[in-house]
Short mmCIF file of C-alpha atoms in Angstrom, two decimals:
data_model
loop_
_atom_site.label_atom_id
_atom_site.label_comp_id
_atom_site.label_asym_id
_atom_site.label_seq_id
_atom_site.Cartn_x
_atom_site.Cartn_y
_atom_site.Cartn_z
CA MET A 15 -0.33 0.20 -27.39
CA MET A 16 1.17 1.78 -24.08
CA LEU A 17 -0.38 -1.04 -21.80
CA LYS A 18 0.72 -4.47 -23.80
CA ALA A 19 4.49 -2.54 -22.85
CA LEU A 20 3.80 -1.93 -18.70
CA SER A 21 2.43 -5.61 -19.34
CA ALA A 22 5.31 -7.10 -19.81
CA ASP A 23 7.67 -4.55 -17.53
CA PHE A 24 5.92 -5.86 -15.19
CA LEU A 25 6.07 -9.08 -16.10
CA LYS A 26 10.44 -8.59 -16.32
CA ILE A 27 10.63 -7.96 -12.80
CA ARG A 28 10.08 -10.32 -11.39
CA GLY A 29 12.46 -11.94 -9.35
CA LYS A 30 14.39 -8.87 -9.97
CA GLY A 31 14.22 -7.40 -6.68
CA LEU A 32 12.26 -4.44 -7.04
CA TRP A 33 9.83 -5.34 -5.21
CA PHE A 34 11.31 -5.72 -2.42
CA LEU A 35 12.83 -2.18 -2.73
CA ILE A 36 9.15 -1.32 -2.00
CA PHE A 37 8.64 -2.58 1.00
CA ILE A 38 11.64 -2.41 2.09
CA GLY A 39 12.27 1.45 1.99
CA PRO A 40 8.31 2.31 3.94
CA ILE A 41 8.90 -1.20 6.34
CA GLY A 42 12.91 0.25 7.73
CA LEU A 43 11.38 4.24 7.60
CA ILE A 44 8.28 3.17 9.73
CA ALA A 45 10.29 0.15 11.39
CA MET A 46 13.38 2.80 12.65
CA GLN A 47 9.89 5.32 13.89
CA ALA A 48 9.20 2.55 16.72
CA LEU A 49 12.55 1.71 18.28
CA ASN A 50 13.77 5.76 18.53
CA TYR A 51 9.29 5.44 20.11
CA GLY A 52 9.96 2.01 21.80
CA LEU A 53 13.21 3.18 23.61
CA ARG A 54 11.96 6.44 24.35
CA TYR A 55 8.25 5.77 24.85
CA ASP A 56 7.57 7.53 28.35
CA TYR A 57 9.53 11.07 27.45
CA PHE A 58 7.27 11.05 24.51
CA THR A 59 4.13 10.59 26.06
CA GLN A 60 5.23 12.70 28.50
CA LYS A 61 6.49 15.71 26.95
CA TYR A 62 4.39 15.37 23.20
CA ALA A 63 0.59 14.51 25.06
CA GLY A 64 -2.03 15.40 23.81
CA ARG A 65 0.35 15.46 19.56
CA LEU A 66 1.43 12.02 20.02
CA TRP A 67 0.63 11.97 16.50
CA GLU A 68 0.89 15.34 15.48
CA THR A 69 4.34 14.70 16.87
CA LEU A 70 5.71 10.43 14.87
CA LEU A 71 3.90 12.29 11.55
CA SER A 72 6.74 15.06 11.86
CA ASP A 73 9.90 12.71 12.50
CA ILE A 74 8.31 10.37 9.97
CA LEU A 75 8.22 13.78 7.49
CA MET A 76 12.03 14.13 8.15
CA PHE A 77 11.97 10.99 6.37
CA VAL A 78 10.47 11.71 3.48
CA PRO A 79 12.96 13.80 1.05
CA ILE A 80 15.51 11.69 1.20
CA SER A 81 13.90 8.27 1.29
CA LEU A 82 11.23 9.45 -2.53
CA PHE A 83 15.09 10.55 -3.67
CA LEU A 84 16.44 6.74 -2.90
CA GLY A 85 13.52 5.32 -4.26
CA ILE A 86 13.21 6.85 -7.41
CA THR A 87 16.50 6.19 -7.97
CA LEU A 88 16.96 2.80 -7.72
CA VAL A 89 14.11 1.99 -8.53
CA SER A 90 14.41 3.66 -11.89
CA SER A 91 17.58 2.17 -12.10
CA LEU A 92 16.27 -1.42 -11.57
CA LEU A 93 13.64 -0.55 -14.88
CA ALA A 94 16.35 0.20 -17.24
CA ASN A 95 18.13 -2.66 -16.00
CA VAL A 96 16.17 -5.11 -17.32
CA GLU A 97 17.19 -4.19 -20.97
CA HIS A 98 20.43 -2.63 -19.99
CA HIS A 99 21.78 -5.72 -18.43
CA THR A 100 20.82 -8.14 -21.44
CA ASN A 101 21.52 -5.47 -23.94
CA ALA A 102 18.05 -6.46 -25.91
CA TRP A 103 17.10 -2.35 -26.27
CA LYS A 104 18.28 -3.38 -30.51
CA GLN A 105 15.70 -5.97 -29.43
CA LEU A 106 12.30 -4.62 -27.26
CA LEU A 107 12.62 -1.93 -29.68
CA ALA A 108 12.49 -3.31 -33.17
CA LEU A 109 8.58 -4.76 -31.60
CA PRO A 110 5.83 -3.02 -33.60
CA ILE A 111 5.10 -0.47 -30.81
CA SER A 112 5.96 3.15 -30.54
CA ARG A 113 9.41 4.48 -28.62
CA GLY A 114 7.26 6.62 -26.33
CA ALA A 115 5.31 3.22 -24.94
CA VAL A 116 8.21 2.14 -24.23
CA PHE A 117 9.53 5.35 -22.14
CA SER A 118 5.56 6.18 -21.14
CA ALA A 119 5.96 1.78 -19.74
CA LYS A 120 8.91 2.96 -17.45
CA PHE A 121 6.98 5.88 -16.30
CA MET A 122 4.59 3.98 -15.77
CA LEU A 123 5.30 1.49 -14.11
CA GLY A 124 7.53 3.20 -11.99
CA ALA A 125 5.21 5.90 -10.70
CA LEU A 126 3.31 2.54 -9.12
CA LEU A 127 5.53 0.67 -7.32
CA LEU A 128 6.58 4.38 -5.67
CA ALA A 129 3.20 5.13 -5.06
CA LEU A 130 2.84 1.41 -3.26
CA SER A 131 5.79 2.32 -1.18
CA CYS A 132 3.43 5.05 -0.73
CA ALA A 133 0.20 3.04 0.11
CA VAL A 134 2.69 0.34 3.55
CA LEU A 135 4.19 3.99 4.16
CA ALA A 136 0.35 5.07 5.47
CA ILE A 137 -0.68 1.49 6.76
CA GLY A 138 2.38 1.54 8.78
CA THR A 139 2.32 4.77 9.70
CA ALA A 140 -1.49 3.86 11.16
CA LEU A 141 -0.55 0.84 12.43
CA LEU A 142 2.57 2.49 14.09
CA GLY A 143 0.40 4.40 16.21
CA LEU A 144 -1.67 2.40 16.92
CA SER A 145 0.36 0.13 18.75
CA LEU A 146 2.47 2.66 20.33
CA ARG A 147 -1.29 3.38 21.64
CA PHE A 148 -2.23 7.12 20.74
CA GLY A 149 -5.61 6.18 19.57
CA SER A 150 -7.59 5.68 17.16
CA SER A 151 -10.73 7.60 17.59
CA ASP A 152 -8.03 11.08 16.84
CA MET A 153 -5.96 9.18 14.49
CA PRO A 154 -5.32 12.90 11.91
CA VAL A 155 -6.21 10.25 8.54
CA TRP A 156 -5.82 12.66 6.20
CA ASP A 157 -2.71 13.99 7.35
CA ILE A 158 -0.81 10.31 7.25
CA LEU A 159 -2.79 10.22 3.32
CA ARG A 160 -1.28 13.91 2.54
CA LEU A 161 2.61 12.76 4.83
CA SER A 162 2.53 9.61 2.04
CA PHE A 163 1.07 10.63 -1.02
CA LEU A 164 1.68 14.70 -1.62
CA PRO A 165 5.44 14.34 -1.17
CA TYR A 166 5.46 12.04 -3.86
CA LEU A 167 3.15 13.92 -5.95
CA ALA A 168 5.62 16.94 -5.53
CA SER A 169 8.82 14.34 -6.85
CA TYR A 170 7.37 14.02 -10.37
CA PRO A 171 9.83 15.83 -12.02
CA ALA A 172 12.66 13.72 -10.34
CA LEU A 173 11.17 10.07 -11.58
CA ALA A 174 10.88 11.68 -15.32
CA LEU A 175 14.54 12.73 -15.50
CA PHE A 176 16.12 9.28 -13.81
CA ILE A 177 13.44 7.37 -15.50
CA TRP A 178 14.74 9.78 -18.75
CA LEU A 179 18.55 9.27 -17.20
CA CYS A 180 18.90 5.99 -15.97
CA LEU A 181 16.95 5.09 -19.88
CA THR A 182 19.64 7.26 -21.96
CA PHE A 183 22.06 6.20 -19.72
CA LYS A 184 24.03 1.99 -19.59
CA ASN A 185 27.04 2.33 -17.37
CA GLN A 186 23.83 3.76 -14.05
CA ALA A 187 26.60 5.30 -11.90
CA ILE A 188 25.88 8.42 -14.16
CA PRO A 189 22.07 9.03 -12.36
CA ILE A 190 22.62 6.76 -9.66
CA THR A 191 25.00 9.70 -7.77
CA LEU A 192 23.07 11.87 -9.61
CA GLY A 193 20.43 11.15 -7.09
CA VAL A 194 22.18 9.90 -4.88
CA MET A 195 23.23 13.30 -4.30
CA ILE A 196 19.89 14.61 -4.78
CA ALA A 197 18.91 12.88 -1.85
CA ILE A 198 22.21 13.81 -0.18
CA THR A 199 21.56 17.76 -0.92
CA SER A 200 17.48 17.49 0.74
CA VAL A 201 18.74 16.54 3.93
CA PHE A 202 19.77 20.14 4.00
CA SER A 203 18.23 21.54 1.26
CA ILE A 204 15.09 23.77 4.13
CA GLN A 205 18.44 27.02 4.30
CA LEU A 206 18.21 27.27 0.88
CA SER A 207 13.68 28.08 -0.98
CA GLU A 208 11.38 26.52 -0.49
CA TRP A 209 10.71 27.08 -4.34
CA PHE A 210 14.27 24.97 -5.37
CA PRO A 211 13.02 22.18 -6.27
CA VAL A 212 14.70 19.56 -4.28
CA ASN A 213 12.64 20.81 -1.18
CA TRP A 214 9.57 19.99 -3.44
CA PRO A 215 8.55 17.19 -1.61
CA LEU A 216 8.01 18.58 1.51
CA PHE A 217 7.29 22.12 1.22
CA GLY A 218 4.15 19.68 -0.13
CA TYR A 219 3.40 18.91 3.10
CA ILE A 220 4.20 21.40 5.14
CA GLY A 221 3.26 25.12 5.41
CA PRO A 222 0.55 27.70 3.84
CA ARG A 223 0.95 26.34 -0.26
CA GLN A 224 1.48 22.38 -0.05
CA GLU A 225 -0.28 22.45 -2.91
CA LEU A 226 1.14 25.14 -5.52
CA PHE A 227 3.92 22.60 -4.71
CA VAL A 228 1.73 19.95 -5.41
CA LEU A 229 1.13 20.87 -8.45
CA THR A 230 4.89 22.83 -9.35
CA GLY A 231 5.66 19.15 -9.35
CA LEU A 232 2.74 16.84 -11.84
CA LEU A 233 3.49 20.37 -14.20
CA SER A 234 6.79 20.20 -13.98
CA GLY A 235 7.43 16.29 -14.12
CA ALA A 236 4.70 16.22 -17.04
CA VAL A 237 7.27 18.70 -18.93
CA ILE A 238 10.67 16.34 -17.99
CA PHE A 239 8.15 13.73 -19.62
CA LEU A 240 8.13 14.96 -22.47
CA ILE A 241 11.60 16.16 -23.00
CA GLY A 242 12.19 12.76 -22.03
CA THR A 243 9.91 11.24 -25.20
CA LEU A 244 11.29 13.40 -27.65
CA HIS A 245 15.00 12.02 -27.24
CA PHE A 246 14.04 9.12 -26.81
CA ASN A 247 12.77 8.56 -29.45
CA ARG A 248 15.22 9.92 -31.74
CA LYS A 249 17.52 8.20 -29.97
CA ASP A 250 19.99 5.05 -30.86
CA VAL A 251 19.78 2.54 -28.13
CA ASN A 252 22.90 0.03 -27.57
#
């Protein structure tokens, strides 16, 4: 049942701008670093000789959390607006399909779209390093994959929360405002405890306990997802 709802949602997002958002986020991040390194190529190659790949990944990491939180907010809102803008909730929920399946399909679609965006980031990072002649023999493939996907997995609580909020509120100003605030906070939250939830995507990649932050993110995301599903099952949706 959930797979049928998921396939229907895939059809609904055609022409909604979601695919553009999924690709433009990581491509824009890579383009920003390409400009940065292109303008100061000699400086970077001389100062960071021997650890160019490491420096590139560190520079990209600075923008991964804010990109993730903004992406989660916008993807969740656009998925919910497929029904909100057409007032199609009553028709959808009148079909022989459970509310839990509807909620799960939206969450799964959001997770798949963001995972695709992370894959684009990984490919773009590798291509950028190669185009800058950092060398293919010492390319840190595993670190590139970790950078692209571990922060994403650690951000599952945000994904579950914003899918829940965006499906619940027809007025998307509330979840979007909250999402933007969280994204901006992630830029400065490094000064706070590493266990501050907004910091989990960052510490899911750096530090000696990355696995712990990723696991905490996944488990917390599962809890929020279950609470959101129970609430969505009982709430009247206009």
